[in-house]
mmCIF file of C-alpha atoms in Angstrom:
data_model
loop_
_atom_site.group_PDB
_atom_site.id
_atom_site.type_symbol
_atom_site.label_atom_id
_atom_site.label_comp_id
_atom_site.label_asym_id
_atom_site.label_seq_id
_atom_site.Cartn_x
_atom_site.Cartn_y
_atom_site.Cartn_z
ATOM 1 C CA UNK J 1 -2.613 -29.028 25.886
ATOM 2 C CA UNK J 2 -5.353 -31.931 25.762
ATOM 3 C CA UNK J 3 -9.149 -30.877 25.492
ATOM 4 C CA UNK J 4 -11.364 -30.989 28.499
ATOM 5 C CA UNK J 5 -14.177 -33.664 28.054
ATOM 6 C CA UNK J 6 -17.055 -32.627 26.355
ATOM 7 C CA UNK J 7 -15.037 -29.290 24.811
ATOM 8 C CA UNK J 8 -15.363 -29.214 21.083
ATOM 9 C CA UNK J 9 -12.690 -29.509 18.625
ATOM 10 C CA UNK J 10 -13.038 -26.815 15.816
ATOM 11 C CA UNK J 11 -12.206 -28.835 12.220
ATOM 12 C CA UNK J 12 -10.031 -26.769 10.437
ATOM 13 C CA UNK J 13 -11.135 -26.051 6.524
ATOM 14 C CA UNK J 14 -9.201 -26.779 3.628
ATOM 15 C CA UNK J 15 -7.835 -24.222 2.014
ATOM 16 C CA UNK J 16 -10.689 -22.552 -0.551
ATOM 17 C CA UNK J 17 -9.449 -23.370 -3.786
ATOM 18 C CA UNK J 18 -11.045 -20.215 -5.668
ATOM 19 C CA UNK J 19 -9.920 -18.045 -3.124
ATOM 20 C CA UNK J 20 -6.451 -19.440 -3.343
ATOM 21 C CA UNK J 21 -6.714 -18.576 -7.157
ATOM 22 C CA UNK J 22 -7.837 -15.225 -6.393
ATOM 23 C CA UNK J 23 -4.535 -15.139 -4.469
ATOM 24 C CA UNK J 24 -2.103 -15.631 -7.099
ATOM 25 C CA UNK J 25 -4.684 -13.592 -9.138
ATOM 26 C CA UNK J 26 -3.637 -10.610 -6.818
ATOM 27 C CA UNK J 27 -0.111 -10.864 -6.590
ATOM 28 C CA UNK J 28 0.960 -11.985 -9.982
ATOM 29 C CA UNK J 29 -1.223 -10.792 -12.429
ATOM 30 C CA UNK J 30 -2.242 -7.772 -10.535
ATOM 31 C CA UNK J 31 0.910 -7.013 -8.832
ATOM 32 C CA UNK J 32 -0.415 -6.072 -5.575
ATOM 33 C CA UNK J 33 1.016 -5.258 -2.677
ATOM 34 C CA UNK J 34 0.999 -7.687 0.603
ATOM 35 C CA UNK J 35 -1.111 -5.299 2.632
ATOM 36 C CA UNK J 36 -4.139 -4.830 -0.100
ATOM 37 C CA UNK J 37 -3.748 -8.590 -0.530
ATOM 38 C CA UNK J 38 -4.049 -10.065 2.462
ATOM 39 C CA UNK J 39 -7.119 -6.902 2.903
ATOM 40 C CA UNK J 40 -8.863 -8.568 0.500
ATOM 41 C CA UNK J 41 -8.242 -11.977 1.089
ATOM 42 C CA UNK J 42 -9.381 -11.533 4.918
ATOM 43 C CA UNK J 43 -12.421 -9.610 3.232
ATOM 44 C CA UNK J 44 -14.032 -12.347 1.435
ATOM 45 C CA UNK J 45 -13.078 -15.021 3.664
ATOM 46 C CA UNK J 46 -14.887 -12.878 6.831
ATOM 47 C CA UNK J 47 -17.838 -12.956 4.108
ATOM 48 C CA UNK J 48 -17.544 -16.225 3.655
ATOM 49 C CA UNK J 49 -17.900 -17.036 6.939
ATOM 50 C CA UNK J 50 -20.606 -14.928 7.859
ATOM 51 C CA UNK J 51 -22.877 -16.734 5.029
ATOM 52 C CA UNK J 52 -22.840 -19.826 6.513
ATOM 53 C CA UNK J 53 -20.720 -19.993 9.866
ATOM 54 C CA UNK J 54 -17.946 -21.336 8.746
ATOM 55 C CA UNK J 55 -19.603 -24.695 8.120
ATOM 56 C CA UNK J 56 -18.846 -24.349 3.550
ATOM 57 C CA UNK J 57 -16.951 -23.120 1.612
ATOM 58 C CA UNK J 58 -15.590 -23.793 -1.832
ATOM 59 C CA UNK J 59 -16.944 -23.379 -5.179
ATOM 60 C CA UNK J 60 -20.325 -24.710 -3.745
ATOM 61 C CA UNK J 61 -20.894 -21.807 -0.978
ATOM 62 C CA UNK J 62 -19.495 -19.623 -4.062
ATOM 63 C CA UNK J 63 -22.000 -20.188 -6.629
ATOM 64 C CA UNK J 64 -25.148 -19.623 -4.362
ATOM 65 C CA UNK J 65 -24.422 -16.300 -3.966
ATOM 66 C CA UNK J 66 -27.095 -13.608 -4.897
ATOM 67 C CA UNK J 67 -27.022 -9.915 -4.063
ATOM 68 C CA UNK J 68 -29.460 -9.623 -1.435
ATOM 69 C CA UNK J 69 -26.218 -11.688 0.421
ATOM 70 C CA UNK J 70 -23.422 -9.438 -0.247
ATOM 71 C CA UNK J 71 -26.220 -6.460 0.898
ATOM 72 C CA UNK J 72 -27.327 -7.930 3.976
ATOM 73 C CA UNK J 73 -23.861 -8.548 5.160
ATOM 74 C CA UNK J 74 -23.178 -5.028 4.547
ATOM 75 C CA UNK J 75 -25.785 -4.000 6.859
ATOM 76 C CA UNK J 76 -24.563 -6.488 9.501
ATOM 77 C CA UNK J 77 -21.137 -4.667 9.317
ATOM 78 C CA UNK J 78 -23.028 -0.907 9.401
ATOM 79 C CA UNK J 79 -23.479 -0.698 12.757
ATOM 80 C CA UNK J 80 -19.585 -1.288 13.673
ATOM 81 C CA UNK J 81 -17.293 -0.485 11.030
ATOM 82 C CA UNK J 82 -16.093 2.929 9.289
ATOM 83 C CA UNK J 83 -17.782 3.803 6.063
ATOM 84 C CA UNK J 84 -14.296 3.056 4.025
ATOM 85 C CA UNK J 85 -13.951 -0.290 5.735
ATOM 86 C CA UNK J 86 -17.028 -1.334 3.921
ATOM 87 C CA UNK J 87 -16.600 0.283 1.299
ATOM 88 C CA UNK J 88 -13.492 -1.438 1.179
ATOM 89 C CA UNK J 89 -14.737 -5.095 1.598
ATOM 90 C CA UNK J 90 -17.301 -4.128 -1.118
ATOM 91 C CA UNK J 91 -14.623 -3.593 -3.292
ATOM 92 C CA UNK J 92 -12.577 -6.918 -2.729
ATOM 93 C CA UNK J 93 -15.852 -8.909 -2.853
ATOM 94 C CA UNK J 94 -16.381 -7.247 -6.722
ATOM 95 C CA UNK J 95 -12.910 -8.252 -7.553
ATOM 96 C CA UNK J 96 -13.762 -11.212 -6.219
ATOM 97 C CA UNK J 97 -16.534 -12.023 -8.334
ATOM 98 C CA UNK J 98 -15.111 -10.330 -11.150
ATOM 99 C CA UNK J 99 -11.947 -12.941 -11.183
ATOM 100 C CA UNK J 100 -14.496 -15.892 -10.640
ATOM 101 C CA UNK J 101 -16.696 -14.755 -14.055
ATOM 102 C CA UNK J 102 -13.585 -14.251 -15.586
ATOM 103 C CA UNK J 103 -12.365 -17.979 -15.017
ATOM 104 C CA UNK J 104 -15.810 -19.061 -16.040
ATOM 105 C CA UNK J 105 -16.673 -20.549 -12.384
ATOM 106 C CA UNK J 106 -19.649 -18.484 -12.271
ATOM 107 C CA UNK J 107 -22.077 -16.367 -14.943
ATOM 108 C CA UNK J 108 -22.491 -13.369 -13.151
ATOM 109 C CA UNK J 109 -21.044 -10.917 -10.584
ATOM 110 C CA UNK J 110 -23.721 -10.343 -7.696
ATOM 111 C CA UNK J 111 -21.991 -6.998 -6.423
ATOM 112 C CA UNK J 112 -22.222 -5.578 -9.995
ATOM 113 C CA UNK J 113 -25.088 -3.355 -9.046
ATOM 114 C CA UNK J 114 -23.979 -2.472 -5.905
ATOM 115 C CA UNK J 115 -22.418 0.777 -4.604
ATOM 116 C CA UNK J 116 -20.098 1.852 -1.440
ATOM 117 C CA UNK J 117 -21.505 4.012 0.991
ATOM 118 C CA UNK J 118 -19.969 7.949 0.520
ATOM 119 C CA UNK J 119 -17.212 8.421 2.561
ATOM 120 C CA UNK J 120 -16.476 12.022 3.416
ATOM 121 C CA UNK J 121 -13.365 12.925 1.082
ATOM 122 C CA UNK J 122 -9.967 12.757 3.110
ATOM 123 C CA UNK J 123 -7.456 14.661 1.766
ATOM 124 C CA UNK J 124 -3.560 12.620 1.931
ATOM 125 C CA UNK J 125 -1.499 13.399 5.383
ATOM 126 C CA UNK J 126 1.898 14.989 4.653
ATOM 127 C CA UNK J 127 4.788 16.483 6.388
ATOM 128 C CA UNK J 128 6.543 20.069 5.977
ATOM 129 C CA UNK J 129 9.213 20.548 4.223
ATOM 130 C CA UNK J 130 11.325 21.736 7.002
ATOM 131 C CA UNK J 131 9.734 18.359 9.094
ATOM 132 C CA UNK J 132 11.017 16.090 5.883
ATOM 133 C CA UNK J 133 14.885 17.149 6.288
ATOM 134 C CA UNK J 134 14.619 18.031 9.342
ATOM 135 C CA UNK J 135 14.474 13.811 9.257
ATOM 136 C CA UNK J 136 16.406 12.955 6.679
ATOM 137 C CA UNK J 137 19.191 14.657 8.640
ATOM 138 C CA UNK J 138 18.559 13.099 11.704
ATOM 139 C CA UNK J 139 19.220 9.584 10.215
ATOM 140 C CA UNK J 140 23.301 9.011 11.077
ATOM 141 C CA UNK J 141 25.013 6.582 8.844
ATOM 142 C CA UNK J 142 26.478 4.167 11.268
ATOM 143 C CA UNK J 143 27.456 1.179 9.627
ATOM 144 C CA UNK J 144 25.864 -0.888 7.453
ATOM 145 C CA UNK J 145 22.154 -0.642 8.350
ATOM 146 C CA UNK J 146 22.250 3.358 9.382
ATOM 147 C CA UNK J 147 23.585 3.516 5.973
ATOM 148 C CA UNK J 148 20.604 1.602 4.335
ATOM 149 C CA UNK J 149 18.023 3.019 6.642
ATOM 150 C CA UNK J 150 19.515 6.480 4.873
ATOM 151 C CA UNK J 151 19.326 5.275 1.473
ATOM 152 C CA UNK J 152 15.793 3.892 2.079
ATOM 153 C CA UNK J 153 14.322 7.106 3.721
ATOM 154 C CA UNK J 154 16.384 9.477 1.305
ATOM 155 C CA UNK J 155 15.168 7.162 -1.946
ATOM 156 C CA UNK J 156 11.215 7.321 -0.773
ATOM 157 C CA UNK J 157 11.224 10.889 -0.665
ATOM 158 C CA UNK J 158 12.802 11.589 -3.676
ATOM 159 C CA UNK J 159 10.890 9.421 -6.297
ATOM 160 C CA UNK J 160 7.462 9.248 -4.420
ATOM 161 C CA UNK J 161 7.551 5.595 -5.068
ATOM 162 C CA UNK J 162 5.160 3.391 -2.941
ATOM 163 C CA UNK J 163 6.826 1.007 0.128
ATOM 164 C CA UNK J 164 5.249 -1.907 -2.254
ATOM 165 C CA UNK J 165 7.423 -0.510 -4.902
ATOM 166 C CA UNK J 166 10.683 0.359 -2.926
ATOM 167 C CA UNK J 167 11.130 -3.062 -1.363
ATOM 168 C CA UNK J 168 10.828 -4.982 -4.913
ATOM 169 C CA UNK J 169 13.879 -2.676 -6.387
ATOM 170 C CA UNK J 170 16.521 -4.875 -7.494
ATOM 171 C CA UNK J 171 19.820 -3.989 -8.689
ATOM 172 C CA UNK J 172 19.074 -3.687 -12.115
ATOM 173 C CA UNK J 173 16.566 -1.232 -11.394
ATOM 174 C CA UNK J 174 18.783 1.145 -10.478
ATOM 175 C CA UNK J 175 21.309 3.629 -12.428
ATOM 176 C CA UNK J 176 23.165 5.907 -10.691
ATOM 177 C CA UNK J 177 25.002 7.688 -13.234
ATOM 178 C CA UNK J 178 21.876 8.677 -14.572
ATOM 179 C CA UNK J 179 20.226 8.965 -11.753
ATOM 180 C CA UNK J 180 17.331 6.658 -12.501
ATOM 181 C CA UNK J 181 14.939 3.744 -10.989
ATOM 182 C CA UNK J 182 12.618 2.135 -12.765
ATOM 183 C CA UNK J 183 9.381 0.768 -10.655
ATOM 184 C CA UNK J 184 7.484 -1.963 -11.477
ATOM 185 C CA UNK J 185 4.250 -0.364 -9.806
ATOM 186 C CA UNK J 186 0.383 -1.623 -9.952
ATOM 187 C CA UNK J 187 -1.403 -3.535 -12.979
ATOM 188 C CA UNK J 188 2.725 -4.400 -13.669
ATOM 189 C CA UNK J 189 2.885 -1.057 -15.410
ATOM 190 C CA UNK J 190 6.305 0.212 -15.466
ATOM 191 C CA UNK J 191 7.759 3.720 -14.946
ATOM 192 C CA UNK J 192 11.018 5.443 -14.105
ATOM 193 C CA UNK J 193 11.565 8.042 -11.439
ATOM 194 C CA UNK J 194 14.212 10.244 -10.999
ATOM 195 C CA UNK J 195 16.721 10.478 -7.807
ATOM 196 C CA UNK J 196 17.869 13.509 -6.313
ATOM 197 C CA UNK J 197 21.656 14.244 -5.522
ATOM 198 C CA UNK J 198 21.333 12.726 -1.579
ATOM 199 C CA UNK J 199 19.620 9.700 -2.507
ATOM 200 C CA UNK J 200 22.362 9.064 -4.858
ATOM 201 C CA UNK J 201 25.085 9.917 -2.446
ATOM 202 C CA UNK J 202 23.095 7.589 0.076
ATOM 203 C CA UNK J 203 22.944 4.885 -2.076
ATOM 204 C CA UNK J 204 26.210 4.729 -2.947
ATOM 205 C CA UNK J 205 27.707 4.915 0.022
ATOM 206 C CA UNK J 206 25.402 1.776 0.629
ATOM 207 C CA UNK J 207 26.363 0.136 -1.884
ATOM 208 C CA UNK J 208 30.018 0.372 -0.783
ATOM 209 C CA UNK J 209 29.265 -0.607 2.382
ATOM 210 C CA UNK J 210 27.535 -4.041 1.657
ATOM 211 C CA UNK J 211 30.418 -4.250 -0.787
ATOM 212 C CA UNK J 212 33.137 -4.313 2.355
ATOM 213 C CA UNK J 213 30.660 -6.476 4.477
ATOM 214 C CA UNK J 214 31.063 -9.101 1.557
ATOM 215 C CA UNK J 215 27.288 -8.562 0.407
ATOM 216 C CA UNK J 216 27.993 -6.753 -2.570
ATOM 217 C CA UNK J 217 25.182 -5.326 -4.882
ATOM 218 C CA UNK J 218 23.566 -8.029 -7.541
ATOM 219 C CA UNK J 219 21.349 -7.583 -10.605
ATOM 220 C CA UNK J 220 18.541 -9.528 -9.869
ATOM 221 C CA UNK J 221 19.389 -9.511 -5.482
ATOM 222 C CA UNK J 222 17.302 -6.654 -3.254
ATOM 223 C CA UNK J 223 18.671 -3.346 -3.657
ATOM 224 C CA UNK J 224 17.550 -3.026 0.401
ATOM 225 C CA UNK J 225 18.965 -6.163 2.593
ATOM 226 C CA UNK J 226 17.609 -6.822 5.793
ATOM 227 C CA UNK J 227 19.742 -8.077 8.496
ATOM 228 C CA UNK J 228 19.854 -11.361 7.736
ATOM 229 C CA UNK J 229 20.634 -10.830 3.620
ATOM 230 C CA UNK J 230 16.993 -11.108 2.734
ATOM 231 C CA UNK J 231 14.737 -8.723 0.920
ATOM 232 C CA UNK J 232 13.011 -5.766 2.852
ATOM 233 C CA UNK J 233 9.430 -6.208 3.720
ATOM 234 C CA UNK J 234 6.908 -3.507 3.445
ATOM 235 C CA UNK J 235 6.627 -3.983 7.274
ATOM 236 C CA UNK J 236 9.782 -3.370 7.778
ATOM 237 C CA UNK J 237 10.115 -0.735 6.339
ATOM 238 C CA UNK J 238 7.579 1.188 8.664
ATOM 239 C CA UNK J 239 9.181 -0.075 11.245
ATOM 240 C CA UNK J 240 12.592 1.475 10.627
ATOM 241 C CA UNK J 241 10.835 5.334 9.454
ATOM 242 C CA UNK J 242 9.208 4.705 13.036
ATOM 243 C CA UNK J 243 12.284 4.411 14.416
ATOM 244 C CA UNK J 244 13.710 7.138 12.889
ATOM 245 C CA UNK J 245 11.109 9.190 13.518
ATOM 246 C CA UNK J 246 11.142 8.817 17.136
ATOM 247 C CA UNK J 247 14.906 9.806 17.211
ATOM 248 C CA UNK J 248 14.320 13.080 15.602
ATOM 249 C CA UNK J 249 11.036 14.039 18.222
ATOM 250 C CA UNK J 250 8.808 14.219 15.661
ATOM 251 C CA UNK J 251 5.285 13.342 16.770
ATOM 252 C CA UNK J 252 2.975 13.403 14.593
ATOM 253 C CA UNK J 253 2.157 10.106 12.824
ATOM 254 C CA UNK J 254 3.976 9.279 9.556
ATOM 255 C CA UNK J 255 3.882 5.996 7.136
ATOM 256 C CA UNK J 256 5.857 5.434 4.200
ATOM 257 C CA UNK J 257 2.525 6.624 2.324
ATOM 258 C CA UNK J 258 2.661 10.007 3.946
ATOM 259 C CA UNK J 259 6.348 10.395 2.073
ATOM 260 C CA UNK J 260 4.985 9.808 -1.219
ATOM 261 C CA UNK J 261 1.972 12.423 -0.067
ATOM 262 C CA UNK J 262 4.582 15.123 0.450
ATOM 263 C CA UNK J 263 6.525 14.773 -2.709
ATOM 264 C CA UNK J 264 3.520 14.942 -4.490
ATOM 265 C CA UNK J 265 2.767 18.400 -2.472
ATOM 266 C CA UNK J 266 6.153 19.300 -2.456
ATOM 267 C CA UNK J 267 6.173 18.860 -6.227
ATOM 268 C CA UNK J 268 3.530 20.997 -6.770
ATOM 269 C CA UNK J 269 3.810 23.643 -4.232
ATOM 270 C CA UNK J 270 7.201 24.133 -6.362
ATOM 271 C CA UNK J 271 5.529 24.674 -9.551
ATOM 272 C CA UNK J 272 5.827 21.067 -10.986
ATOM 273 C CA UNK J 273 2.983 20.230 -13.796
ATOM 274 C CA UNK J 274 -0.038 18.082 -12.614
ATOM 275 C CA UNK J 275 0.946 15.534 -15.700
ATOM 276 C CA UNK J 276 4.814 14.821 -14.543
ATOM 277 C CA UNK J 277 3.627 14.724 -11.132
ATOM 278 C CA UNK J 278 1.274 11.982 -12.423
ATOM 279 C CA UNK J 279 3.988 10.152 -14.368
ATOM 280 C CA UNK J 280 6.145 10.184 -11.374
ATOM 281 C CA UNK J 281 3.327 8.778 -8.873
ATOM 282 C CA UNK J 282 2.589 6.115 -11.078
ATOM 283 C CA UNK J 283 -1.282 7.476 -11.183
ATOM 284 C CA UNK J 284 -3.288 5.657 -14.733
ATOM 285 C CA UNK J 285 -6.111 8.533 -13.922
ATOM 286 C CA UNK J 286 -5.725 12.296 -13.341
ATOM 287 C CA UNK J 287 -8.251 12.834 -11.089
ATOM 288 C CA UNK J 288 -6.414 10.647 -8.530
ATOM 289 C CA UNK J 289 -3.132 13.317 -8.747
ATOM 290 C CA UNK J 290 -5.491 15.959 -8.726
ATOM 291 C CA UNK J 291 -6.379 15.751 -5.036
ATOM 292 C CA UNK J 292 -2.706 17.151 -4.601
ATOM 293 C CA UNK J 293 -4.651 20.393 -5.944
ATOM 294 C CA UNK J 294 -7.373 20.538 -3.253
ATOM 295 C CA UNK J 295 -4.875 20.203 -1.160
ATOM 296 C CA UNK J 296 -2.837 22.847 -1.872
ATOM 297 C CA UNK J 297 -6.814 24.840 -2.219
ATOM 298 C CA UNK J 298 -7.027 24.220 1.017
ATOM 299 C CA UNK J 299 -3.818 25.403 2.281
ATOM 300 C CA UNK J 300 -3.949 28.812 0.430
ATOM 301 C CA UNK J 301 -7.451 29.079 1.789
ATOM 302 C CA UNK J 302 -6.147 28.758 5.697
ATOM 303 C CA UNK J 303 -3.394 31.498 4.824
ATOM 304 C CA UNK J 304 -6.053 33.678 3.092
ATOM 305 C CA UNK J 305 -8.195 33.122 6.446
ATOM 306 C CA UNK J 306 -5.371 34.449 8.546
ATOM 307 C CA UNK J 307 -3.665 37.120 6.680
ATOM 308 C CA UNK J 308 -6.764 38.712 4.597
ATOM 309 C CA UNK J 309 -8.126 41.757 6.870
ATOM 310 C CA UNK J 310 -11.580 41.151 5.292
ATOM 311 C CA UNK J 311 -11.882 36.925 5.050
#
């Protein structure tokens, strides 16, 4: 559609070439997920803009930062966003930074010094355990995608693995006879994770199925297919536990994320030690497994509220 007279024509930028870096930064060396990349990317580049309206960027906007900046546009963000949204940003504009003095573009990191606002704790989401088959067993395997969306859901729950994780299985991740996956999971840290009886009889029959449909199961091909032969996306993935979860009425709302949160409770509330539990989740700190155990706190405390005749 032509341009009324007198209407401006925004000039599109070049691509940033440091935030480009930062970009493979994130995904290669870092092994992040889409979603926390294209957080942080959107993150610095909103910053970015806000420092000088969009009118420079590059290594030359870059290098005049100072920390009176990055606080200032955290006070322009106060009065509309959530305390873990900025606390967020904060945190990709420090990696930020962090990558830039580590490829010698700049001396210093301006954000060093500064700290997040205190968000109120939020202990993880999860569902029952009656809620969690009562899913599982409302997924029916017809053909080859009800049998995948089975394998997918089934898998999740078992190992606690992140959606990042699951869709970057390959086939040479996984053993069935020992009942085994290993994950490639943040930092490129590897781990294995176990699989439980279902998610090995949903696999296979999977795998037999994309066998018949001539799309048989390849070392280095997806382990999950998407209609068209590709690899899964994360997005995707939510998509299809949406759609499952709307078939079996259950309302409450429910990522991929909130999966891994119930094994983790699940494994716990059956006795499981704090350590495997930490092994299995992929966690390089304790502390971040041990909200699993305020968790549970908190649940005995509700029972204790309603059953003790003196609480």
């Amino acid at each position: 559609m032509a341009k009324e007279r007198g209407e401006s024509v925004k000039e599109e930028q070049p691509p940033d070439p440091w935030v480009e870096e930062f970009r493979g930064h994130l995904r290669f060396e870092l092994n992040a997920s889409e979603h926390t990349i294209r957080n942080y990317l959107r993150d610095v580049e909103r910053f970015g803009e806000w420092l000088t309206k969009g009118k420079e960027t590059g290594p030359a906007l870059w290098r005049k930062v100072e920390m009176g900046d990055i606080r200032g546009y955290l006070a322009h963000l106060h009065p509309t966003h959530r305390k873990s949204s900025i606390a967020r940003t904060l945190s990709a504009i420090k990696a930020y930074f962090r990558f830039l003095v580590r490829q010698a573009h700049t001396g210093s990191n301006p954000a060093d010094l500064l700290s997040a606002p205190k968000a109120p704790k939020k202990l993880p989401e999860f569902m029952s355990v009656d809620e969690v088959l009562h899913l599982l067993d409302s997924v029916k395997v017809q053909g080859l995608l009800g049998a995948r969306d089975k394998a997918i859901l089934e898998t999740l729950y078992a190992t606690g693995v992140r959606v990042s994780e699951l869709v970057a299985l390959s086939g040479k991740d996984i053993e069935l006879t020992t009942g085994v996956a290993r994950v490639l999971g943040k930092g490129k840290s590897e781990r294995e994770v176990v699989l439980t009886g279902p998610a090995i009889d949903a696999l296979e029959s999977y795998f037999t199925l994309r066998l018949e449909a001539g799309k048989p199961l390849e070392n280095k091909g997806p382990l999950f297919l998407n209609a068209r032969g590709g690899r899964l996306t994360d997005r995707s993935v939510r998509r299809i536990l949406d759609q499952w979860l709307t078939r079996a009425a259950i309302a409450k709302k429910v990522s991929p994320h909130t999966l891994r949160h119930s094994f983790a409770t699940h494994l716990l509330a059956g006795g499981a030690d704090l350590r495997g539990i930490q092994e299995l989740l992929g966690h390089k700190s304790l502390s971040t497994t041990q909200k699993y155990t305020h968790l549970g706190i908190e649940r005995l405390m509700e029972v204790y509220d309603k059953a003790h005749p003196r609480a």
